[in-house]
Short mmCIF file of C-alpha atoms in Angstrom, two decimals:
data_model
loop_
_atom_site.label_atom_id
_atom_site.label_comp_id
_atom_site.label_asym_id
_atom_site.label_seq_id
_atom_site.Cartn_x
_atom_site.Cartn_y
_atom_site.Cartn_z
CA UNK A 1 0.00 0.00 0.00
CA UNK A 2 1.15 3.53 -0.73
CA UNK A 3 2.23 5.52 2.35
CA UNK A 4 -0.30 8.03 3.66
CA UNK A 5 0.48 11.65 2.93
CA UNK A 6 0.30 14.17 5.75
CA UNK A 7 -2.28 16.94 5.55
CA UNK A 8 0.49 19.50 5.23
CA UNK A 9 2.03 17.65 2.29
CA UNK A 10 -1.33 17.35 0.56
CA UNK A 11 -2.11 21.01 1.17
CA UNK A 12 1.29 22.01 -0.16
CA UNK A 13 0.76 20.03 -3.35
CA UNK A 14 -2.73 21.46 -3.76
CA UNK A 15 -1.41 24.98 -3.32
CA UNK A 16 1.15 24.44 -6.06
CA UNK A 17 -1.45 22.94 -8.37
CA UNK A 18 -3.75 25.93 -7.91
CA UNK A 19 -1.14 28.30 -9.32
CA UNK A 20 -1.84 29.48 -12.90
CA UNK A 21 0.52 28.44 -15.66
CA UNK A 22 1.27 31.87 -17.05
CA UNK A 23 4.88 32.91 -16.87
CA UNK A 24 6.04 36.26 -15.60
CA UNK A 25 8.74 38.02 -17.59
CA UNK A 26 12.08 36.52 -16.53
CA UNK A 27 14.45 38.61 -14.50
CA UNK A 28 17.35 39.74 -16.64
CA UNK A 29 20.74 38.50 -15.50
CA UNK A 30 24.12 39.45 -16.85
CA UNK A 31 25.44 35.96 -16.21
CA UNK A 32 22.37 34.08 -17.52
CA UNK A 33 23.40 30.63 -18.77
CA UNK A 34 23.47 30.15 -22.50
CA UNK A 35 20.82 28.10 -24.27
CA UNK A 36 21.65 24.71 -25.78
CA UNK A 37 23.73 25.23 -28.91
CA UNK A 38 22.14 22.31 -30.79
CA UNK A 39 18.59 23.51 -30.20
CA UNK A 40 17.75 20.65 -27.85
CA UNK A 41 15.92 21.20 -24.58
CA UNK A 42 18.51 22.54 -22.11
CA UNK A 43 16.66 21.16 -19.08
CA UNK A 44 15.77 17.66 -20.22
CA UNK A 45 17.37 16.11 -17.13
CA UNK A 46 15.08 18.12 -14.85
CA UNK A 47 12.08 17.39 -17.05
CA UNK A 48 12.78 13.66 -16.82
CA UNK A 49 12.91 13.86 -13.02
CA UNK A 50 9.67 15.79 -12.64
CA UNK A 51 7.93 13.58 -15.21
CA UNK A 52 8.93 10.54 -13.15
CA UNK A 53 7.55 12.20 -10.02
CA UNK A 54 4.36 12.98 -11.95
CA UNK A 55 3.91 9.35 -13.02
CA UNK A 56 4.57 7.89 -9.58
CA UNK A 57 2.31 10.37 -7.81
CA UNK A 58 -0.42 9.70 -10.38
CA UNK A 59 -0.11 6.00 -9.62
CA UNK A 60 -0.61 6.73 -5.93
CA UNK A 61 -3.69 8.78 -6.76
CA UNK A 62 -2.11 12.01 -5.51
CA UNK A 63 -4.01 14.32 -7.87
CA UNK A 64 -2.68 17.66 -6.64
CA UNK A 65 0.96 16.58 -6.65
CA UNK A 66 0.51 15.29 -10.20
CA UNK A 67 -1.02 18.57 -11.34
CA UNK A 68 1.80 20.56 -9.74
CA UNK A 69 4.53 18.46 -11.38
CA UNK A 70 2.79 18.67 -14.76
CA UNK A 71 2.92 22.47 -14.54
CA UNK A 72 6.61 22.42 -13.66
CA UNK A 73 7.34 20.17 -16.63
CA UNK A 74 5.49 22.53 -18.97
CA UNK A 75 7.38 25.51 -17.57
CA UNK A 76 10.74 23.76 -18.01
CA UNK A 77 9.91 22.81 -21.59
CA UNK A 78 9.31 26.46 -22.40
CA UNK A 79 12.67 27.70 -21.09
CA UNK A 80 15.47 28.45 -23.56
CA UNK A 81 18.24 28.58 -20.96
CA UNK A 82 19.78 26.05 -18.62
CA UNK A 83 18.46 26.05 -15.05
CA UNK A 84 21.36 25.98 -12.59
CA UNK A 85 19.43 26.48 -9.35
CA UNK A 86 15.90 26.40 -8.04
CA UNK A 87 16.13 30.18 -7.77
CA UNK A 88 16.18 30.35 -11.58
CA UNK A 89 12.55 29.24 -11.75
CA UNK A 90 11.26 30.51 -8.39
CA UNK A 91 9.85 33.67 -10.00
CA UNK A 92 7.86 31.77 -12.64
CA UNK A 93 4.13 31.28 -12.18
CA UNK A 94 3.16 27.63 -11.86
CA UNK A 95 6.29 26.75 -9.89
CA UNK A 96 5.75 26.32 -6.14
CA UNK A 97 8.22 26.39 -3.28
CA UNK A 98 8.34 22.59 -3.00
CA UNK A 99 9.28 22.27 -6.69
CA UNK A 100 11.94 24.96 -6.29
CA UNK A 101 13.46 22.98 -3.40
CA UNK A 102 13.36 19.74 -5.40
CA UNK A 103 15.06 21.48 -8.33
CA UNK A 104 17.88 22.71 -6.11
CA UNK A 105 18.15 19.29 -4.47
CA UNK A 106 18.51 17.55 -7.83
CA UNK A 107 20.99 20.05 -9.25
CA UNK A 108 23.06 19.85 -6.05
CA UNK A 109 22.98 16.11 -5.31
CA UNK A 110 21.97 14.53 -8.62
CA UNK A 111 18.87 12.95 -7.10
CA UNK A 112 15.65 13.71 -5.23
CA UNK A 113 14.91 11.84 -2.01
CA UNK A 114 11.17 11.74 -2.71
CA UNK A 115 11.74 10.16 -6.12
CA UNK A 116 14.11 7.58 -4.65
CA UNK A 117 11.44 6.64 -2.10
CA UNK A 118 8.80 6.25 -4.82
CA UNK A 119 11.11 4.12 -6.95
CA UNK A 120 11.84 1.88 -3.97
CA UNK A 121 8.12 1.54 -3.30
CA UNK A 122 6.87 0.96 -6.85
CA UNK A 123 9.93 -0.22 -8.77
CA UNK A 124 11.32 1.20 -12.00
CA UNK A 125 9.01 2.63 -14.65
CA UNK A 126 8.26 0.29 -17.57
CA UNK A 127 10.58 0.72 -20.57
CA UNK A 128 8.97 2.81 -23.28
CA UNK A 129 6.31 4.37 -21.06
CA UNK A 130 5.19 7.80 -22.28
CA UNK A 131 4.80 10.50 -19.65
CA UNK A 132 1.23 11.79 -19.22
CA UNK A 133 2.57 15.34 -19.44
CA UNK A 134 3.77 14.59 -22.97
CA UNK A 135 0.72 12.69 -24.17
CA UNK A 136 -1.72 15.33 -22.99
CA UNK A 137 -4.52 12.80 -23.26
CA UNK A 138 -4.37 12.72 -27.07
CA UNK A 139 -5.72 9.44 -28.49
CA UNK A 140 -6.49 10.39 -32.09
CA UNK A 141 -5.38 12.86 -34.73
CA UNK A 142 -1.97 14.28 -35.61
CA UNK A 143 -0.94 14.78 -31.98
CA UNK A 144 -1.55 11.12 -31.15
CA UNK A 145 0.30 9.96 -34.28
CA UNK A 146 3.29 12.16 -33.43
CA UNK A 147 3.43 10.73 -29.90
CA UNK A 148 3.14 7.20 -31.27
CA UNK A 149 5.98 7.76 -33.72
CA UNK A 150 8.22 9.13 -30.97
CA UNK A 151 7.29 6.18 -28.72
CA UNK A 152 8.29 3.66 -31.39
CA UNK A 153 4.77 2.31 -31.85
CA UNK A 154 4.11 0.05 -34.83
CA UNK A 155 0.54 0.09 -36.17
CA UNK A 156 -0.55 -3.08 -38.00
CA UNK A 157 0.82 -3.56 -41.51
CA UNK A 158 -1.49 -3.85 -44.53
CA UNK A 159 -1.08 -7.62 -44.40
CA UNK A 160 -1.98 -7.69 -40.71
CA UNK A 161 -5.00 -5.46 -41.27
CA UNK A 162 -6.25 -7.83 -43.97
CA UNK A 163 -5.67 -10.80 -41.66
CA UNK A 164 -7.63 -9.02 -38.90
CA UNK A 165 -10.50 -8.36 -41.32
CA UNK A 166 -10.54 -12.01 -42.41
CA UNK A 167 -10.48 -13.21 -38.79
CA UNK A 168 -13.35 -10.87 -37.93
CA UNK A 169 -15.47 -12.37 -40.70
CA UNK A 170 -14.85 -15.82 -39.20
CA UNK A 171 -15.68 -14.74 -35.64
CA UNK A 172 -18.93 -13.10 -36.81
CA UNK A 173 -20.47 -16.56 -37.05
CA UNK A 174 -19.81 -17.30 -33.38
CA UNK A 175 -22.26 -16.55 -30.58
CA UNK A 176 -21.80 -13.72 -28.12
CA UNK A 177 -21.12 -16.20 -25.32
CA UNK A 178 -18.49 -18.03 -27.40
CA UNK A 179 -16.69 -14.75 -28.01
CA UNK A 180 -16.80 -13.90 -24.30
CA UNK A 181 -15.42 -17.34 -23.46
CA UNK A 182 -12.60 -16.80 -25.95
CA UNK A 183 -11.77 -13.43 -24.41
CA UNK A 184 -11.80 -15.00 -20.95
CA UNK A 185 -9.44 -17.76 -22.10
CA UNK A 186 -7.02 -15.10 -23.37
CA UNK A 187 -7.46 -12.82 -20.32
CA UNK A 188 -8.99 -10.03 -22.38
CA UNK A 189 -11.83 -7.62 -21.61
CA UNK A 190 -15.11 -9.54 -21.88
CA UNK A 191 -17.54 -6.61 -21.90
CA UNK A 192 -18.89 -4.85 -24.96
CA UNK A 193 -21.15 -5.44 -27.93
CA UNK A 194 -20.74 -8.42 -30.22
CA UNK A 195 -19.04 -6.28 -32.87
CA UNK A 196 -16.54 -5.05 -30.26
CA UNK A 197 -15.82 -8.60 -29.12
CA UNK A 198 -15.42 -9.75 -32.72
CA UNK A 199 -12.87 -7.00 -33.37
CA UNK A 200 -11.06 -7.73 -30.09
CA UNK A 201 -10.76 -11.43 -30.89
CA UNK A 202 -9.70 -10.74 -34.48
CA UNK A 203 -6.94 -8.37 -33.38
CA UNK A 204 -5.85 -10.85 -30.73
CA UNK A 205 -5.68 -13.73 -33.18
CA UNK A 206 -3.40 -11.78 -35.52
CA UNK A 207 -1.39 -9.65 -33.06
CA UNK A 208 -1.56 -11.74 -29.87
CA UNK A 209 -2.97 -11.20 -26.38
CA UNK A 210 -2.69 -7.74 -24.84
CA UNK A 211 -1.09 -8.14 -21.38
CA UNK A 212 -2.08 -6.77 -18.00
CA UNK A 213 -0.66 -3.28 -17.47
CA UNK A 214 3.01 -3.57 -16.43
CA UNK A 215 2.74 -0.36 -14.41
CA UNK A 216 -0.34 -0.70 -12.21
CA UNK A 217 -0.53 -4.49 -12.44
CA UNK A 218 -4.33 -4.49 -12.55
CA UNK A 219 -5.61 -2.72 -15.65
CA UNK A 220 -6.25 -4.48 -18.96
CA UNK A 221 -4.53 -2.55 -21.73
CA UNK A 222 -6.55 -0.96 -24.53
CA UNK A 223 -5.07 -1.00 -28.03
CA UNK A 224 -5.47 1.85 -30.52
CA UNK A 225 -5.17 0.14 -33.91
CA UNK A 226 -4.63 3.39 -35.85
CA UNK A 227 -1.55 4.41 -33.86
CA UNK A 228 -0.29 1.14 -32.37
CA UNK A 229 -0.38 2.61 -28.86
CA UNK A 230 -1.44 0.86 -25.65
CA UNK A 231 -3.21 2.71 -22.85
CA UNK A 232 -4.31 1.53 -19.41
CA UNK A 233 -7.76 2.70 -18.25
CA UNK A 234 -7.08 1.72 -14.64
CA UNK A 235 -9.02 -0.89 -12.70
CA UNK A 236 -11.39 -1.44 -9.80
CA UNK A 237 -10.08 -2.96 -6.57
CA UNK A 238 -12.46 -3.63 -3.65
CA UNK A 239 -15.04 -1.31 -5.23
CA UNK A 240 -12.48 1.48 -5.44
CA UNK A 241 -11.35 2.76 -8.83
CA UNK A 242 -7.57 2.85 -9.30
CA UNK A 243 -6.56 5.22 -12.12
CA UNK A 244 -3.49 4.57 -14.24
CA UNK A 245 -1.48 6.75 -16.62
CA UNK A 246 0.34 4.01 -18.53
CA UNK A 247 0.82 4.75 -22.24
CA UNK A 248 3.32 2.95 -24.46
CA UNK A 249 4.00 1.79 -27.99
CA UNK A 250 6.32 -1.07 -27.06
CA UNK A 251 4.13 -3.67 -25.35
CA UNK A 252 4.96 -7.35 -25.84
CA UNK A 253 1.98 -9.55 -26.76
CA UNK A 254 1.74 -13.30 -26.25
CA UNK A 255 0.26 -15.95 -28.55
CA UNK A 256 -3.53 -16.08 -28.92
CA UNK A 257 -5.32 -19.22 -27.75
CA UNK A 258 -8.28 -20.68 -29.63
CA UNK A 259 -9.33 -23.20 -27.01
CA UNK A 260 -10.90 -26.60 -27.70
#
């Protein structure tokens, strides 16, 4: 179980999250650090750290902390110069005192105690997982395709799409209960209309079973056939909904079973 957060910690996170994400004009400095010469993001190391905090806190259901870290990530992405201390971003709207302290801690020690604790509690993040701050909730359109391409997702080939269509035509002749039994055998979602179950079984037959979410360990991954991305909708445990932010294009499927 995730450790309980103190009221002060929750209030602090909520206070940060409430701050608007409009930036004040930066304070001019004669010794301001130069921007990255190659045009790359000069603060990617900090972004990676706060994105990891965002993902872990989201897994724990800490809404306000997640919102606060998302704002910090967006602020860091918009900066053209290298941050060398928490003081460099303290004057920017959307950045709270706790995030300023974490920035200084990371730049001074190379790590953040809170992040180390979360890693020890939950384990490492799955390889290829896309940060929710980057995905922005996009599931269709150009934004989703761009995210999928960056994540290394592989949508079905023309041959696979034809095979899925052929398999769907075969499954159409089966009863609703037979399709549900087949989904159960392959540990897939059993709910939905017959057409949804037919499509699910057809995709599974050609591409393989979609696994349980490797991040939350309880959600059944949803597959977006147009982009090749996998998303976890979360799951219900003891009548309590557990949200999940897992999104990836590099999920390993296992062989589909047809049963007797």
